Tab-separated table of C-alpha atoms in Angstrom:
chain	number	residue	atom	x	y	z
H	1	UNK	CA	2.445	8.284	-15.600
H	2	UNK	CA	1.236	11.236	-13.701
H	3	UNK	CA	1.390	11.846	-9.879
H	4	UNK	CA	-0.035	14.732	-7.872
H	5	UNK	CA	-0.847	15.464	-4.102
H	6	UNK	CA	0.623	15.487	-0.684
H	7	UNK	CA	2.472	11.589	0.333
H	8	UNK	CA	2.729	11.033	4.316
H	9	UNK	CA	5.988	8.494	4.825
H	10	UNK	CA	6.907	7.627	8.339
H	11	UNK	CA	8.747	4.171	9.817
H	12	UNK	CA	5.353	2.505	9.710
H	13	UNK	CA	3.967	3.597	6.907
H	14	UNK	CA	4.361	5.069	3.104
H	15	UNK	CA	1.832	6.488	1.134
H	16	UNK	CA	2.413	7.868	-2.715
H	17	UNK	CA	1.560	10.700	-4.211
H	18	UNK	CA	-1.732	10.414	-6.467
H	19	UNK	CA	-0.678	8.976	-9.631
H	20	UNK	CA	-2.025	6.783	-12.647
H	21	UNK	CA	0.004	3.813	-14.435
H	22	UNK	CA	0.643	4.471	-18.607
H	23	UNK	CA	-0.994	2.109	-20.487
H	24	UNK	CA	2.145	1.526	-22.115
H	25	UNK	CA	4.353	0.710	-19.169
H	26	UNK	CA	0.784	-1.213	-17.897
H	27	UNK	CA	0.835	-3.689	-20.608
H	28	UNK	CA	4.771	-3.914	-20.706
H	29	UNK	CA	4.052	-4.837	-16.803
H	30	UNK	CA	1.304	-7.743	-17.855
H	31	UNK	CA	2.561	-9.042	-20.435
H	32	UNK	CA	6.155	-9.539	-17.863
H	33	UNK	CA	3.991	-11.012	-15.378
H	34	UNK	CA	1.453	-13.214	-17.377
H	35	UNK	CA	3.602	-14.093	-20.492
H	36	UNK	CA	6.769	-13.634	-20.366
H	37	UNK	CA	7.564	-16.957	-21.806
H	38	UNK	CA	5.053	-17.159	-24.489
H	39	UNK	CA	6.393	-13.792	-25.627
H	40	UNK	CA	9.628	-14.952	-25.435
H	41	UNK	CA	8.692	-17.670	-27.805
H	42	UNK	CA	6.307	-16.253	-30.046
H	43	UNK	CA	9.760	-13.390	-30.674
H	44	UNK	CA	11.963	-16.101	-31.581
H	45	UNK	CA	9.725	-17.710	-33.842
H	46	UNK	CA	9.160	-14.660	-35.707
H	47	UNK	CA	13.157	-13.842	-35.631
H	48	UNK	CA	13.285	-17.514	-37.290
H	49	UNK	CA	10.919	-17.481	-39.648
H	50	UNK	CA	11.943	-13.736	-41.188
H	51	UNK	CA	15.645	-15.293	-40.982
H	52	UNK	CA	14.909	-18.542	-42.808
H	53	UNK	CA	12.898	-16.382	-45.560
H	54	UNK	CA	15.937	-14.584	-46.298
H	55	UNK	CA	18.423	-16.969	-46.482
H	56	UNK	CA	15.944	-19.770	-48.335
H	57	UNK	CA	14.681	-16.857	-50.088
H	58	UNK	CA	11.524	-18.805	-49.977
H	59	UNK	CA	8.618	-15.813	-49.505
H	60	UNK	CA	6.350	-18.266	-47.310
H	61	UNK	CA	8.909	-18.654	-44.559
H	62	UNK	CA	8.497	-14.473	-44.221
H	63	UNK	CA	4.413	-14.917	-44.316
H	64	UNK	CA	4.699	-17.195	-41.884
H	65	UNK	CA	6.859	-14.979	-39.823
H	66	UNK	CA	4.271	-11.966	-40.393
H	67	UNK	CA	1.115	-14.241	-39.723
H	68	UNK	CA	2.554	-14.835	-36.419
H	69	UNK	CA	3.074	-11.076	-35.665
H	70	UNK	CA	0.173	-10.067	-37.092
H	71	UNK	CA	-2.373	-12.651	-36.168
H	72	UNK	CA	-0.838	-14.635	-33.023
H	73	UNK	CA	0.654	-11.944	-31.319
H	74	UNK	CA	-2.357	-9.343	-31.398
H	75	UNK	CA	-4.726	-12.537	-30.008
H	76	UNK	CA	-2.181	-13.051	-27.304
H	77	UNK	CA	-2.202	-9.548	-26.354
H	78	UNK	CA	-6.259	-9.461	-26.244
H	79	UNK	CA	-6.379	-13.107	-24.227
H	80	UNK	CA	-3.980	-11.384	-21.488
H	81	UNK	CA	-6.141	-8.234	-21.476
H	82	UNK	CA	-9.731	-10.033	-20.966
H	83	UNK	CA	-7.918	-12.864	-18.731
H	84	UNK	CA	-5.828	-11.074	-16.782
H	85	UNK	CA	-6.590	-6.731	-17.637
H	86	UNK	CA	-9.804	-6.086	-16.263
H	87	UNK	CA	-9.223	-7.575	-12.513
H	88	UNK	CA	-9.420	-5.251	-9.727
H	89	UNK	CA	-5.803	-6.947	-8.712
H	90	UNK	CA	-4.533	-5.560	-12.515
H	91	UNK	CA	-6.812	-2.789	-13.979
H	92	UNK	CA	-6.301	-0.408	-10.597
H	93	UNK	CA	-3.220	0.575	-11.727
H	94	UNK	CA	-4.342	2.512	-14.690
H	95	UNK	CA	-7.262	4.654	-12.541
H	96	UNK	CA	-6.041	7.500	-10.431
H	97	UNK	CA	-5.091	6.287	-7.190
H	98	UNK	CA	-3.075	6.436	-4.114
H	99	UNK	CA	-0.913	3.482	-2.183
H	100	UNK	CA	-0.290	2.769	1.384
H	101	UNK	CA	1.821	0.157	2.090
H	102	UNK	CA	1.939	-0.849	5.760
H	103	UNK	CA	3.039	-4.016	8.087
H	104	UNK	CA	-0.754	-4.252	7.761
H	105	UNK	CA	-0.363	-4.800	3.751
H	106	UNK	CA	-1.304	-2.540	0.711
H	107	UNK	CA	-4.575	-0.535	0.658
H	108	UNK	CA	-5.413	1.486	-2.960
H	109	UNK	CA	-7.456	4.156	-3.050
H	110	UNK	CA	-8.650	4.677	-6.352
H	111	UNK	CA	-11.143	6.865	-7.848
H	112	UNK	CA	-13.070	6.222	-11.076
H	113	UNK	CA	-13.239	9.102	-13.370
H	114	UNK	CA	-15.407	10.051	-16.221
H	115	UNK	CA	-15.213	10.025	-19.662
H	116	UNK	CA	-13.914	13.114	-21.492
H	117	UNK	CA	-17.078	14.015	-22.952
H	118	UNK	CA	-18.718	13.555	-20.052
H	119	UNK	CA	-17.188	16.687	-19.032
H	120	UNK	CA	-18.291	20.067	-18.982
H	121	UNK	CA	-15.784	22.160	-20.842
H	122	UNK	CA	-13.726	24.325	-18.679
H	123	UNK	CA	-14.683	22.628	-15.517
H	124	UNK	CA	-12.198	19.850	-13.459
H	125	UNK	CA	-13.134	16.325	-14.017
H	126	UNK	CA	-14.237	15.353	-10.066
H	127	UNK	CA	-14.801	11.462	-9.762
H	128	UNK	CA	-17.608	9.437	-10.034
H	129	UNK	CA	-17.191	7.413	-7.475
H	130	UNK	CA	-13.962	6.641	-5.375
H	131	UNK	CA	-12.986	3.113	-3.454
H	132	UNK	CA	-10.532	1.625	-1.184
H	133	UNK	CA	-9.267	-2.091	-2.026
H	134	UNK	CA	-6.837	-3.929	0.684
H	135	UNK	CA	-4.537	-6.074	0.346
H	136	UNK	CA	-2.958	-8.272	2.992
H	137	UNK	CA	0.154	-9.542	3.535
H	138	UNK	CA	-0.816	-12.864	2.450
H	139	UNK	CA	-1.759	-11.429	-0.874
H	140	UNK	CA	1.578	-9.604	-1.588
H	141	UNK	CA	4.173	-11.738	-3.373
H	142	UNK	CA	7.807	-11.026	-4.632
H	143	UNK	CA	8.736	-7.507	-6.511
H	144	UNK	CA	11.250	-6.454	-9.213
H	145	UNK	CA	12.547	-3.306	-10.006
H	146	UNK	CA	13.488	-1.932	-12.971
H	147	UNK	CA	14.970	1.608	-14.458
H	148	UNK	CA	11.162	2.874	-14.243
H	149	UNK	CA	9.812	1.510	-10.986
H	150	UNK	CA	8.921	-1.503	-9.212
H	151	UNK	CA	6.221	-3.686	-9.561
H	152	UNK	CA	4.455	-5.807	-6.863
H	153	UNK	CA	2.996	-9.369	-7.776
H	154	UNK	CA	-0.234	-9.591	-5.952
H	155	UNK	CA	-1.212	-13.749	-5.464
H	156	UNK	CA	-4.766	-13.402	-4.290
H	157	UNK	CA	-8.194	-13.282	-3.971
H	158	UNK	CA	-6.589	-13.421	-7.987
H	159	UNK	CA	-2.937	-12.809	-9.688
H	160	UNK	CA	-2.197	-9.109	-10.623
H	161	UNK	CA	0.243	-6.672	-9.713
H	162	UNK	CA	0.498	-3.059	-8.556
H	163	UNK	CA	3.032	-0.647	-10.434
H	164	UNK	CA	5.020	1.753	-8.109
H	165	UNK	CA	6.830	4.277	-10.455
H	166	UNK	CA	9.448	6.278	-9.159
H	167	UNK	CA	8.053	9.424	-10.201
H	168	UNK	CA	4.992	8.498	-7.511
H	169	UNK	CA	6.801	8.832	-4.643
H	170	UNK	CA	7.543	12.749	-2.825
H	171	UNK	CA	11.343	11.854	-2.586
H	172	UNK	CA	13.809	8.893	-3.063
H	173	UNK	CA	13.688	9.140	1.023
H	174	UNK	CA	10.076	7.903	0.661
H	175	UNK	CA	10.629	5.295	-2.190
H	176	UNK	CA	13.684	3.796	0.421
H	177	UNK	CA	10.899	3.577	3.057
H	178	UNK	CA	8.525	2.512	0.719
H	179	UNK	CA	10.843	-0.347	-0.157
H	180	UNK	CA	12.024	-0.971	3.092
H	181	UNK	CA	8.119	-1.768	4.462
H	182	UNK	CA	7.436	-3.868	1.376
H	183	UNK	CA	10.342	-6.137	2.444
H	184	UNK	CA	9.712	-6.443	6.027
H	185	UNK	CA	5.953	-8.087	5.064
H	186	UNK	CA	7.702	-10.328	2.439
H	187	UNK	CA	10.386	-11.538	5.419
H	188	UNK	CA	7.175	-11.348	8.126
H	189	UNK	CA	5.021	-13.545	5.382
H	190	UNK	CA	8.051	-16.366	5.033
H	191	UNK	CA	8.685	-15.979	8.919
H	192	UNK	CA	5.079	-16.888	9.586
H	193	UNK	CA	5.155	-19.594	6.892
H	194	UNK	CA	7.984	-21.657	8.188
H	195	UNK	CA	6.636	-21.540	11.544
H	196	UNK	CA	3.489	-22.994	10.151
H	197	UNK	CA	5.026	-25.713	8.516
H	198	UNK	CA	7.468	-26.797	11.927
H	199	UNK	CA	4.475	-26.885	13.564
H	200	UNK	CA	2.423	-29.556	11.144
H	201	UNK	CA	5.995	-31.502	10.745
């Protein structure tokens, strides 16, 4: 993950450096988000069927077990990516971006950068193009945090997620605001839900 540029953090708002998400720690996010229980699965299988080929000493148990992680697991891995991957709500993460979180919601902007080749050498990559993407409040669901970062489950127009990496925010100051807005439109979004449903009741 790389970040770069000025962030502006005040009581209202937080806004992160320009950063991009590691494909590594991008599909470690999915794959948490989407499939967490199929992988789940899919491991223990493989755990079994390596175990029971070496205490049955029966070969096919261990093809079995290597079938499964070499046949199942890579077509799991591709079905998340073309399923879930290339949505705006997932695949912003891995272009260089910026994110503003506000009681208004989450706006991205991204830019879309070219190819290597596609660049003269010696000369700085400049973007191709460059985008803003909003998300409301009603779009932004729960968030967990781990030693890396947090990571934001986005519910709509589709399911996604936005990864906020420590190392994209100025100062742990910012990251506490940062944190601090994200909660307020999670309490505002279950505020405004309860009063909905008192009023139909």
């Amino acid at each position: 993950m790389t970040g770069s540029g000025d962030s502006a953090t005040t009581d209202n708002e937080a806004v992160t450096l320009r950063f991009t998400v590691g494909r590594t720690d991008f599909a470690q996010a999915m794959m948490s988000r989407f499939g967490g229980k199929w992988w789940l699965l899919l491991t223990i299988l493989i755990l079994a069927g390596s175990a029971a080929g070496a205490v049955l000493s029966d070969w096919r148990w261990a093809v079995a077990g290597l079938m499964l992680a070499l046949v199942v697991a890579p077509a799991g891995a591709a079905f998340l990516y073309f399923s879930y991957g290339l949505k705006s709500e997932c695949y912003i993460n891995v272009l260089p971006h910026t994110v503003n979180l506000s009681p208004d919601g989450i706006l991205i902007s991204a830019d879309v950068m070219p190819r290597p080749d596609e660049v003269p050498e010696g000369s700085e990559p400049q973007p191709i193009r460059s985008y803003k993407t909003l998300f409301p409040t009603t779009s932004v669901g729960k968030y967990r945090v781990d030693s890396k970062g947090i990571t934001i489950d986005i519910e709509a127009p589709s399911r996604g997620f936005l990864r906020l990496p420590y190392s994209a925010f100025e100062s742990p100051e910012h990251f506490r605001m940062a944190v601090e807005i994200l909660v307020g439109i999670i309490r505002n979004k279950h505020s405004d839900k309860n009063e909905n449903t008192k009023r139909h009741s």
